[in-house]
Amino acid sequence: MAAESAIRIVPLHGVEAVAPVAAPSLTYRGGPLLAEAQVFVFFWGDAWAQDPLVGIVQQINAFFDYVLTSPLIDQLAEYSVPGTTISHGARVGSIELTTAPPSNVSDGDIQQLIQQELSSDPAVPQPNSSSLYFVYLPPGVSVGLNGGASCVNFCGYHNDINGQIFYAVMPYPDCSGCVGGLSLTDAITSVSSHELCEAITDPIPGQGWYDDQNGEIGDICSWQTKQLSGFTVQLEWSNKAGSCI
């Protein structure tokens, strides 16, 4: 399946894909994987420096500090391939960008932001083969992707820039469909874990581990969650177990 049409989004709660007739099975398509995910986090907008978002920033950073060396990453090891072993990563930093984003942001705007920051801010690490940039948007900002919009068609997604720079976009969960009955912070960490695992195993959508009918590792298990050390994460599909774990 071409990358342009590959599923790479978190659907709204309640509109998950219909359960497949045949058991899902991810197959490797030959593309890159992120061996030791090096996550850098952008918080776009001065709202993140104000209450109550200040506390959420701290929780998101703490979530990545934990989850990148957690059992969630351990279970992805089954998707290692010759020459690339998926193992623990690290959060390599975060930054709060004080310039406010427009109320409607396109995926092109996100790409431009990342590239501008890479070229102008020495605090932002340059990309390597395991780099993954997360961009969190403040309340009231809608994100557009492929004709769809956040809180209408999706709650988050990941993508790539020319197959070289990998990133995930986290719109603020302003709607019930992107909270899914969870607390606000639990919804954010659940969606973040969904995109983290997908970006590790399929950084160029459709060219890593993928199922033509069901999408990526997280799509098969959308909005099924568990607790890890006090953090809510989404279950992910395991070929080995034949289930969401």
JSON list of N, CA, C and O in Angstrom, two decimals, residues 3-51:
[
{"chain": "A", "resi": 3, "resn": "ALA", "atom": "N", "xyz": [2.37, 4.88, 0.73]},
{"chain": "A", "resi": 3, "resn": "ALA", "atom": "CA", "xyz": [2.41, 5.65, 1.96]},
{"chain": "A", "resi": 3, "resn": "ALA", "atom": "C", "xyz": [1.32, 6.70, 2.00]},
{"chain": "A", "resi": 3, "resn": "ALA", "atom": "O", "xyz": [0.78, 7.02, 3.05]},
{"chain": "A", "resi": 4, "resn": "GLU", "atom": "N", "xyz": [0.97, 7.27, 0.84]},
{"chain": "A", "resi": 4, "resn": "GLU", "atom": "CA", "xyz": [-0.01, 8.35, 0.82]},
{"chain": "A", "resi": 4, "resn": "GLU", "atom": "C", "xyz": [-1.38, 7.90, 1.31]},
{"chain": "A", "resi": 4, "resn": "GLU", "atom": "O", "xyz": [-2.16, 8.69, 1.81]},
{"chain": "A", "resi": 5, "resn": "SER", "atom": "N", "xyz": [-1.71, 6.61, 1.14]},
{"chain": "A", "resi": 5, "resn": "SER", "atom": "CA", "xyz": [-3.01, 6.11, 1.52]},
{"chain": "A", "resi": 5, "resn": "SER", "atom": "C", "xyz": [-2.98, 5.28, 2.79]},
{"chain": "A", "resi": 5, "resn": "SER", "atom": "O", "xyz": [-4.01, 4.78, 3.24]},
{"chain": "A", "resi": 6, "resn": "ALA", "atom": "N", "xyz": [-1.79, 5.09, 3.37]},
{"chain": "A", "resi": 6, "resn": "ALA", "atom": "CA", "xyz": [-1.67, 4.25, 4.55]},
{"chain": "A", "resi": 6, "resn": "ALA", "atom": "C", "xyz": [-2.34, 4.90, 5.76]},
{"chain": "A", "resi": 6, "resn": "ALA", "atom": "O", "xyz": [-2.26, 6.11, 5.95]},
{"chain": "A", "resi": 7, "resn": "ILE", "atom": "N", "xyz": [-2.98, 4.06, 6.57]},
{"chain": "A", "resi": 7, "resn": "ILE", "atom": "CA", "xyz": [-3.57, 4.56, 7.81]},
{"chain": "A", "resi": 7, "resn": "ILE", "atom": "C", "xyz": [-2.45, 4.96, 8.74]},
{"chain": "A", "resi": 7, "resn": "ILE", "atom": "O", "xyz": [-1.53, 4.19, 8.99]},
{"chain": "A", "resi": 8, "resn": "ARG", "atom": "N", "xyz": [-2.54, 6.16, 9.33]},
{"chain": "A", "resi": 8, "resn": "ARG", "atom": "CA", "xyz": [-1.53, 6.60, 10.29]},
{"chain": "A", "resi": 8, "resn": "ARG", "atom": "C", "xyz": [-2.16, 7.47, 11.36]},
{"chain": "A", "resi": 8, "resn": "ARG", "atom": "O", "xyz": [-1.49, 8.25, 12.02]},
{"chain": "A", "resi": 9, "resn": "ILE", "atom": "N", "xyz": [-3.48, 7.36, 11.56]},
{"chain": "A", "resi": 9, "resn": "ILE", "atom": "CA", "xyz": [-4.19, 8.22, 12.50]},
{"chain": "A", "resi": 9, "resn": "ILE", "atom": "C", "xyz": [-4.75, 7.43, 13.68]},
{"chain": "A", "resi": 9, "resn": "ILE", "atom": "O", "xyz": [-4.91, 6.22, 13.61]},
{"chain": "A", "resi": 10, "resn": "VAL", "atom": "N", "xyz": [-5.05, 8.15, 14.76]},
{"chain": "A", "resi": 10, "resn": "VAL", "atom": "CA", "xyz": [-5.86, 7.61, 15.85]},
{"chain": "A", "resi": 10, "resn": "VAL", "atom": "C", "xyz": [-7.30, 8.02, 15.57]},
{"chain": "A", "resi": 10, "resn": "VAL", "atom": "O", "xyz": [-7.61, 9.21, 15.51]},
{"chain": "A", "resi": 11, "resn": "PRO", "atom": "N", "xyz": [-8.21, 7.06, 15.36]},
{"chain": "A", "resi": 11, "resn": "PRO", "atom": "CA", "xyz": [-9.61, 7.44, 15.09]},
{"chain": "A", "resi": 11, "resn": "PRO", "atom": "C", "xyz": [-10.30, 7.95, 16.34]},
{"chain": "A", "resi": 11, "resn": "PRO", "atom": "O", "xyz": [-9.84, 7.71, 17.46]},
{"chain": "A", "resi": 12, "resn": "LEU", "atom": "N", "xyz": [-11.41, 8.66, 16.16]},
{"chain": "A", "resi": 12, "resn": "LEU", "atom": "CA", "xyz": [-12.20, 9.08, 17.30]},
{"chain": "A", "resi": 12, "resn": "LEU", "atom": "C", "xyz": [-12.77, 7.87, 18.01]},
{"chain": "A", "resi": 12, "resn": "LEU", "atom": "O", "xyz": [-13.06, 6.84, 17.39]},
{"chain": "A", "resi": 13, "resn": "HIS", "atom": "N", "xyz": [-12.92, 7.96, 19.30]},
{"chain": "A", "resi": 13, "resn": "HIS", "atom": "CA", "xyz": [-13.53, 6.88, 20.08]},
{"chain": "A", "resi": 13, "resn": "HIS", "atom": "C", "xyz": [-14.95, 6.63, 19.59]},
{"chain": "A", "resi": 13, "resn": "HIS", "atom": "O", "xyz": [-15.72, 7.56, 19.39]},
{"chain": "A", "resi": 14, "resn": "GLY", "atom": "N", "xyz": [-15.28, 5.36, 19.39]},
{"chain": "A", "resi": 14, "resn": "GLY", "atom": "CA", "xyz": [-16.62, 5.02, 18.93]},
{"chain": "A", "resi": 14, "resn": "GLY", "atom": "C", "xyz": [-16.72, 4.85, 17.43]},
{"chain": "A", "resi": 14, "resn": "GLY", "atom": "O", "xyz": [-17.73, 4.37, 16.94]},
{"chain": "A", "resi": 15, "resn": "VAL", "atom": "N", "xyz": [-15.67, 5.24, 16.71]},
{"chain": "A", "resi": 15, "resn": "VAL", "atom": "CA", "xyz": [-15.69, 5.05, 15.25]},
{"chain": "A", "resi": 15, "resn": "VAL", "atom": "C", "xyz": [-14.48, 4.22, 14.81]},
{"chain": "A", "resi": 15, "resn": "VAL", "atom": "O", "xyz": [-13.99, 4.35, 13.70]},
{"chain": "A", "resi": 16, "resn": "GLU", "atom": "N", "xyz": [-14.04, 3.33, 15.70]},
{"chain": "A", "resi": 16, "resn": "GLU", "atom": "CA", "xyz": [-12.94, 2.44, 15.36]},
{"chain": "A", "resi": 16, "resn": "GLU", "atom": "C", "xyz": [-13.36, 1.52, 14.21]},
{"chain": "A", "resi": 16, "resn": "GLU", "atom": "O", "xyz": [-14.54, 1.31, 13.97]},
{"chain": "A", "resi": 17, "resn": "ALA", "atom": "N", "xyz": [-12.37, 0.99, 13.55]},
{"chain": "A", "resi": 17, "resn": "ALA", "atom": "CA", "xyz": [-12.65, 0.10, 12.43]},
{"chain": "A", "resi": 17, "resn": "ALA", "atom": "C", "xyz": [-13.43, -1.13, 12.91]},
{"chain": "A", "resi": 17, "resn": "ALA", "atom": "O", "xyz": [-13.26, -1.60, 14.03]},
{"chain": "A", "resi": 18, "resn": "VAL", "atom": "N", "xyz": [-14.29, -1.66, 12.04]},
{"chain": "A", "resi": 18, "resn": "VAL", "atom": "CA", "xyz": [-15.04, -2.87, 12.34]},
{"chain": "A", "resi": 18, "resn": "VAL", "atom": "C", "xyz": [-14.06, -4.03, 12.50]},
{"chain": "A", "resi": 18, "resn": "VAL", "atom": "O", "xyz": [-13.07, -4.14, 11.77]},
{"chain": "A", "resi": 19, "resn": "ALA", "atom": "N", "xyz": [-14.33, -4.90, 13.47]},
{"chain": "A", "resi": 19, "resn": "ALA", "atom": "CA", "xyz": [-13.44, -6.04, 13.72]},
{"chain": "A", "resi": 19, "resn": "ALA", "atom": "C", "xyz": [-13.27, -6.86, 12.45]},
{"chain": "A", "resi": 19, "resn": "ALA", "atom": "O", "xyz": [-14.25, -7.19, 11.78]},
{"chain": "A", "resi": 20, "resn": "PRO", "atom": "N", "xyz": [-12.03, -7.19, 12.09]},
{"chain": "A", "resi": 20, "resn": "PRO", "atom": "CA", "xyz": [-11.79, -7.92, 10.85]},
{"chain": "A", "resi": 20, "resn": "PRO", "atom": "C", "xyz": [-12.32, -9.35, 10.92]},
{"chain": "A", "resi": 20, "resn": "PRO", "atom": "O", "xyz": [-12.38, -9.96, 11.98]},
{"chain": "A", "resi": 21, "resn": "VAL", "atom": "N", "xyz": [-12.72, -9.89, 9.76]},
{"chain": "A", "resi": 21, "resn": "VAL", "atom": "CA", "xyz": [-13.19, -11.27, 9.70]},
{"chain": "A", "resi": 21, "resn": "VAL", "atom": "C", "xyz": [-12.01, -12.21, 9.93]},
{"chain": "A", "resi": 21, "resn": "VAL", "atom": "O", "xyz": [-12.11, -13.18, 10.69]},
{"chain": "A", "resi": 22, "resn": "ALA", "atom": "N", "xyz": [-10.90, -11.95, 9.28]},
{"chain": "A", "resi": 22, "resn": "ALA", "atom": "CA", "xyz": [-9.69, -12.74, 9.47]},
{"chain": "A", "resi": 22, "resn": "ALA", "atom": "C", "xyz": [-8.80, -12.07, 10.50]},
{"chain": "A", "resi": 22, "resn": "ALA", "atom": "O", "xyz": [-8.85, -10.85, 10.68]},
{"chain": "A", "resi": 23, "resn": "ALA", "atom": "N", "xyz": [-7.99, -12.87, 11.18]},
{"chain": "A", "resi": 23, "resn": "ALA", "atom": "CA", "xyz": [-7.09, -12.32, 12.19]},
{"chain": "A", "resi": 23, "resn": "ALA", "atom": "C", "xyz": [-6.11, -11.35, 11.54]},
{"chain": "A", "resi": 23, "resn": "ALA", "atom": "O", "xyz": [-5.55, -11.65, 10.48]},
{"chain": "A", "resi": 24, "resn": "PRO", "atom": "N", "xyz": [-5.87, -10.19, 12.17]},
{"chain": "A", "resi": 24, "resn": "PRO", "atom": "CA", "xyz": [-4.88, -9.26, 11.62]},
{"chain": "A", "resi": 24, "resn": "PRO", "atom": "C", "xyz": [-3.49, -9.88, 11.61]},
{"chain": "A", "resi": 24, "resn": "PRO", "atom": "O", "xyz": [-3.17, -10.76, 12.40]},
{"chain": "A", "resi": 25, "resn": "SER", "atom": "N", "xyz": [-2.67, -9.43, 10.70]},
{"chain": "A", "resi": 25, "resn": "SER", "atom": "CA", "xyz": [-1.27, -9.86, 10.67]},
{"chain": "A", "resi": 25, "resn": "SER", "atom": "C", "xyz": [-0.45, -8.75, 10.03]},
{"chain": "A", "resi": 25, "resn": "SER", "atom": "O", "xyz": [-0.66, -8.42, 8.87]},
{"chain": "A", "resi": 26, "resn": "LEU", "atom": "N", "xyz": [0.44, -8.17, 10.81]},
{"chain": "A", "resi": 26, "resn": "LEU", "atom": "CA", "xyz": [1.34, -7.15, 10.27]},
{"chain": "A", "resi": 26, "resn": "LEU", "atom": "C", "xyz": [2.45, -7.84, 9.49]},
{"chain": "A", "resi": 26, "resn": "LEU", "atom": "O", "xyz": [3.03, -8.82, 9.96]},
{"chain": "A", "resi": 27, "resn": "THR", "atom": "N", "xyz": [2.75, -7.31, 8.32]},
{"chain": "A", "resi": 27, "resn": "THR", "atom": "CA", "xyz": [3.87, -7.82, 7.55]},
{"chain": "A", "resi": 27, "resn": "THR", "atom": "C", "xyz": [4.85, -6.69, 7.29]},
{"chain": "A", "resi": 27, "resn": "THR", "atom": "O", "xyz": [4.47, -5.53, 7.15]},
{"chain": "A", "resi": 28, "resn": "TYR", "atom": "N", "xyz": [6.12, -7.04, 7.24]},
{"chain": "A", "resi": 28, "resn": "TYR", "atom": "CA", "xyz": [7.17, -6.04, 7.07]},
{"chain": "A", "resi": 28, "resn": "TYR", "atom": "C", "xyz": [7.36, -5.71, 5.60]},
{"chain": "A", "resi": 28, "resn": "TYR", "atom": "O", "xyz": [7.52, -6.60, 4.76]},
{"chain": "A", "resi": 29, "resn": "ARG", "atom": "N", "xyz": [7.34, -4.40, 5.29]},
{"chain": "A", "resi": 29, "resn": "ARG", "atom": "CA", "xyz": [7.38, -3.95, 3.90]},
{"chain": "A", "resi": 29, "resn": "ARG", "atom": "C", "xyz": [8.76, -3.44, 3.47]},
{"chain": "A", "resi": 29, "resn": "ARG", "atom": "O", "xyz": [8.91, -2.90, 2.38]},
{"chain": "A", "resi": 30, "resn": "GLY", "atom": "N", "xyz": [9.76, -3.57, 4.34]},
{"chain": "A", "resi": 30, "resn": "GLY", "atom": "CA", "xyz": [11.13, -3.25, 3.95]},
{"chain": "A", "resi": 30, "resn": "GLY", "atom": "C", "xyz": [11.62, -1.86, 4.29]},
{"chain": "A", "resi": 30, "resn": "GLY", "atom": "O", "xyz": [12.78, -1.53, 4.05]},
{"chain": "A", "resi": 31, "resn": "GLY", "atom": "N", "xyz": [10.75, -1.01, 4.85]},
{"chain": "A", "resi": 31, "resn": "GLY", "atom": "CA", "xyz": [11.13, 0.35, 5.18]},
{"chain": "A", "resi": 31, "resn": "GLY", "atom": "C", "xyz": [11.89, 0.46, 6.49]},
{"chain": "A", "resi": 31, "resn": "GLY", "atom": "O", "xyz": [12.12, -0.54, 7.18]},
{"chain": "A", "resi": 32, "resn": "PRO", "atom": "N", "xyz": [12.27, 1.69, 6.87]},
{"chain": "A", "resi": 32, "resn": "PRO", "atom": "CA", "xyz": [13.02, 1.88, 8.12]},
{"chain": "A", "resi": 32, "resn": "PRO", "atom": "C", "xyz": [12.16, 1.63, 9.35]},
{"chain": "A", "resi": 32, "resn": "PRO", "atom": "O", "xyz": [10.93, 1.70, 9.29]},
{"chain": "A", "resi": 33, "resn": "LEU", "atom": "N", "xyz": [12.82, 1.32, 10.45]},
{"chain": "A", "resi": 33, "resn": "LEU", "atom": "CA", "xyz": [12.22, 1.22, 11.78]},
{"chain": "A", "resi": 33, "resn": "LEU", "atom": "C", "xyz": [13.05, 2.11, 12.71]},
{"chain": "A", "resi": 33, "resn": "LEU", "atom": "O", "xyz": [14.20, 2.42, 12.40]},
{"chain": "A", "resi": 34, "resn": "LEU", "atom": "N", "xyz": [12.48, 2.50, 13.83]},
{"chain": "A", "resi": 34, "resn": "LEU", "atom": "CA", "xyz": [13.23, 3.29, 14.81]},
{"chain": "A", "resi": 34, "resn": "LEU", "atom": "C", "xyz": [13.77, 2.34, 15.87]},
{"chain": "A", "resi": 34, "resn": "LEU", "atom": "O", "xyz": [13.02, 1.83, 16.70]},
{"chain": "A", "resi": 35, "resn": "ALA", "atom": "N", "xyz": [15.06, 2.09, 15.84]},
{"chain": "A", "resi": 35, "resn": "ALA", "atom": "CA", "xyz": [15.67, 1.08, 16.73]},
{"chain": "A", "resi": 35, "resn": "ALA", "atom": "C", "xyz": [15.62, 1.51, 18.19]},
{"chain": "A", "resi": 35, "resn": "ALA", "atom": "O", "xyz": [15.26, 0.72, 19.07]},
{"chain": "A", "resi": 36, "resn": "GLU", "atom": "N", "xyz": [15.99, 2.75, 18.46]},
{"chain": "A", "resi": 36, "resn": "GLU", "atom": "CA", "xyz": [16.03, 3.27, 19.84]},
{"chain": "A", "resi": 36, "resn": "GLU", "atom": "C", "xyz": [15.45, 4.68, 19.79]},
{"chain": "A", "resi": 36, "resn": "GLU", "atom": "O", "xyz": [16.19, 5.66, 19.71]},
{"chain": "A", "resi": 37, "resn": "ALA", "atom": "N", "xyz": [14.14, 4.78, 19.84]},
{"chain": "A", "resi": 37, "resn": "ALA", "atom": "CA", "xyz": [13.46, 6.06, 19.59]},
{"chain": "A", "resi": 37, "resn": "ALA", "atom": "C", "xyz": [14.00, 7.18, 20.48]},
{"chain": "A", "resi": 37, "resn": "ALA", "atom": "O", "xyz": [14.02, 7.07, 21.71]},
{"chain": "A", "resi": 38, "resn": "GLN", "atom": "N", "xyz": [14.44, 8.23, 19.81]},
{"chain": "A", "resi": 38, "resn": "GLN", "atom": "CA", "xyz": [14.94, 9.42, 20.49]},
{"chain": "A", "resi": 38, "resn": "GLN", "atom": "C", "xyz": [13.88, 10.52, 20.33]},
{"chain": "A", "resi": 38, "resn": "GLN", "atom": "O", "xyz": [13.79, 11.15, 19.27]},
{"chain": "A", "resi": 39, "resn": "VAL", "atom": "N", "xyz": [13.08, 10.72, 21.36]},
{"chain": "A", "resi": 39, "resn": "VAL", "atom": "CA", "xyz": [11.91, 11.59, 21.26]},
{"chain": "A", "resi": 39, "resn": "VAL", "atom": "C", "xyz": [12.24, 13.00, 21.74]},
{"chain": "A", "resi": 39, "resn": "VAL", "atom": "O", "xyz": [12.75, 13.20, 22.85]},
{"chain": "A", "resi": 40, "resn": "PHE", "atom": "N", "xyz": [11.94, 13.97, 20.89]},
{"chain": "A", "resi": 40, "resn": "PHE", "atom": "CA", "xyz": [12.01, 15.39, 21.26]},
{"chain": "A", "resi": 40, "resn": "PHE", "atom": "C", "xyz": [10.61, 15.96, 21.12]},
{"chain": "A", "resi": 40, "resn": "PHE", "atom": "O", "xyz": [9.92, 15.71, 20.14]},
{"chain": "A", "resi": 41, "resn": "VAL", "atom": "N", "xyz": [10.20, 16.73, 22.14]},
{"chain": "A", "resi": 41, "resn": "VAL", "atom": "CA", "xyz": [8.82, 17.19, 22.22]},
{"chain": "A", "resi": 41, "resn": "VAL", "atom": "C", "xyz": [8.72, 18.70, 22.02]},
{"chain": "A", "resi": 41, "resn": "VAL", "atom": "O", "xyz": [9.40, 19.47, 22.70]},
{"chain": "A", "resi": 42, "resn": "PHE", "atom": "N", "xyz": [7.86, 19.10, 21.08]},
{"chain": "A", "resi": 42, "resn": "PHE", "atom": "CA", "xyz": [7.50, 20.50, 20.89]},
{"chain": "A", "resi": 42, "resn": "PHE", "atom": "C", "xyz": [6.13, 20.75, 21.51]},
{"chain": "A", "resi": 42, "resn": "PHE", "atom": "O", "xyz": [5.17, 20.03, 21.21]},
{"chain": "A", "resi": 43, "resn": "PHE", "atom": "N", "xyz": [6.04, 21.77, 22.36]},
{"chain": "A", "resi": 43, "resn": "PHE", "atom": "CA", "xyz": [4.75, 22.27, 22.84]},
{"chain": "A", "resi": 43, "resn": "PHE", "atom": "C", "xyz": [4.55, 23.62, 22.16]},
{"chain": "A", "resi": 43, "resn": "PHE", "atom": "O", "xyz": [5.21, 24.60, 22.49]},
{"chain": "A", "resi": 44, "resn": "TRP", "atom": "N", "xyz": [3.64, 23.66, 21.19]},
{"chain": "A", "resi": 44, "resn": "TRP", "atom": "CA", "xyz": [3.50, 24.84, 20.34]},
{"chain": "A", "resi": 44, "resn": "TRP", "atom": "C", "xyz": [2.44, 25.77, 20.91]},
{"chain": "A", "resi": 44, "resn": "TRP", "atom": "O", "xyz": [1.27, 25.43, 21.00]},
{"chain": "A", "resi": 45, "resn": "GLY", "atom": "N", "xyz": [2.88, 26.97, 21.31]},
{"chain": "A", "resi": 45, "resn": "GLY", "atom": "CA", "xyz": [1.97, 28.00, 21.80]},
{"chain": "A", "resi": 45, "resn": "GLY", "atom": "C", "xyz": [2.23, 28.39, 23.24]},
{"chain": "A", "resi": 45, "resn": "GLY", "atom": "O", "xyz": [2.57, 27.55, 24.08]},
{"chain": "A", "resi": 46, "resn": "ASP", "atom": "N", "xyz": [2.05, 29.69, 23.55]},
{"chain": "A", "resi": 46, "resn": "ASP", "atom": "CA", "xyz": [2.33, 30.16, 24.91]},
{"chain": "A", "resi": 46, "resn": "ASP", "atom": "C", "xyz": [1.33, 29.64, 25.94]},
{"chain": "A", "resi": 46, "resn": "ASP", "atom": "O", "xyz": [1.55, 29.75, 27.14]},
{"chain": "A", "resi": 47, "resn": "ALA", "atom": "N", "xyz": [0.22, 29.06, 25.49]},
{"chain": "A", "resi": 47, "resn": "ALA", "atom": "CA", "xyz": [-0.75, 28.49, 26.42]},
{"chain": "A", "resi": 47, "resn": "ALA", "atom": "C", "xyz": [-0.13, 27.39, 27.28]},
{"chain": "A", "resi": 47, "resn": "ALA", "atom": "O", "xyz": [-0.56, 27.14, 28.41]},
{"chain": "A", "resi": 48, "resn": "TRP", "atom": "N", "xyz": [0.90, 26.71, 26.75]},
{"chain": "A", "resi": 48, "resn": "TRP", "atom": "CA", "xyz": [1.54, 25.62, 27.49]},
{"chain": "A", "resi": 48, "resn": "TRP", "atom": "C", "xyz": [2.32, 26.14, 28.69]},
{"chain": "A", "resi": 48, "resn": "TRP", "atom": "O", "xyz": [2.69, 25.34, 29.58]},
{"chain": "A", "resi": 49, "resn": "ALA", "atom": "N", "xyz": [2.59, 27.42, 28.74]},
{"chain": "A", "resi": 49, "resn": "ALA", "atom": "CA", "xyz": [3.32, 28.00, 29.87]},
{"chain": "A", "resi": 49, "resn": "ALA", "atom": "C", "xyz": [2.38, 28.53, 30.95]},
{"chain": "A", "resi": 49, "resn": "ALA", "atom": "O", "xyz": [2.82, 29.12, 31.93]},
{"chain": "A", "resi": 50, "resn": "GLN", "atom": "N", "xyz": [1.08, 28.32, 30.76]},
{"chain": "A", "resi": 50, "resn": "GLN", "atom": "CA", "xyz": [0.07, 28.83, 31.68]},
{"chain": "A", "resi": 50, "resn": "GLN", "atom": "C", "xyz": [-0.72, 27.67, 32.28]},
{"chain": "A", "resi": 50, "resn": "GLN", "atom": "O", "xyz": [-0.84, 26.61, 31.68]},
{"chain": "A", "resi": 51, "resn": "ASP", "atom": "N", "xyz": [-1.26, 27.90, 33.49]},
{"chain": "A", "resi": 51, "resn": "ASP", "atom": "CA", "xyz": [-2.13, 26.90, 34.09]},
{"chain": "A", "resi": 51, "resn": "ASP", "atom": "C", "xyz": [-3.40, 26.79, 33.29]},
{"chain": "A", "resi": 51, "resn": "ASP", "atom": "O", "xyz": [-3.89, 27.79, 32.77]}
]
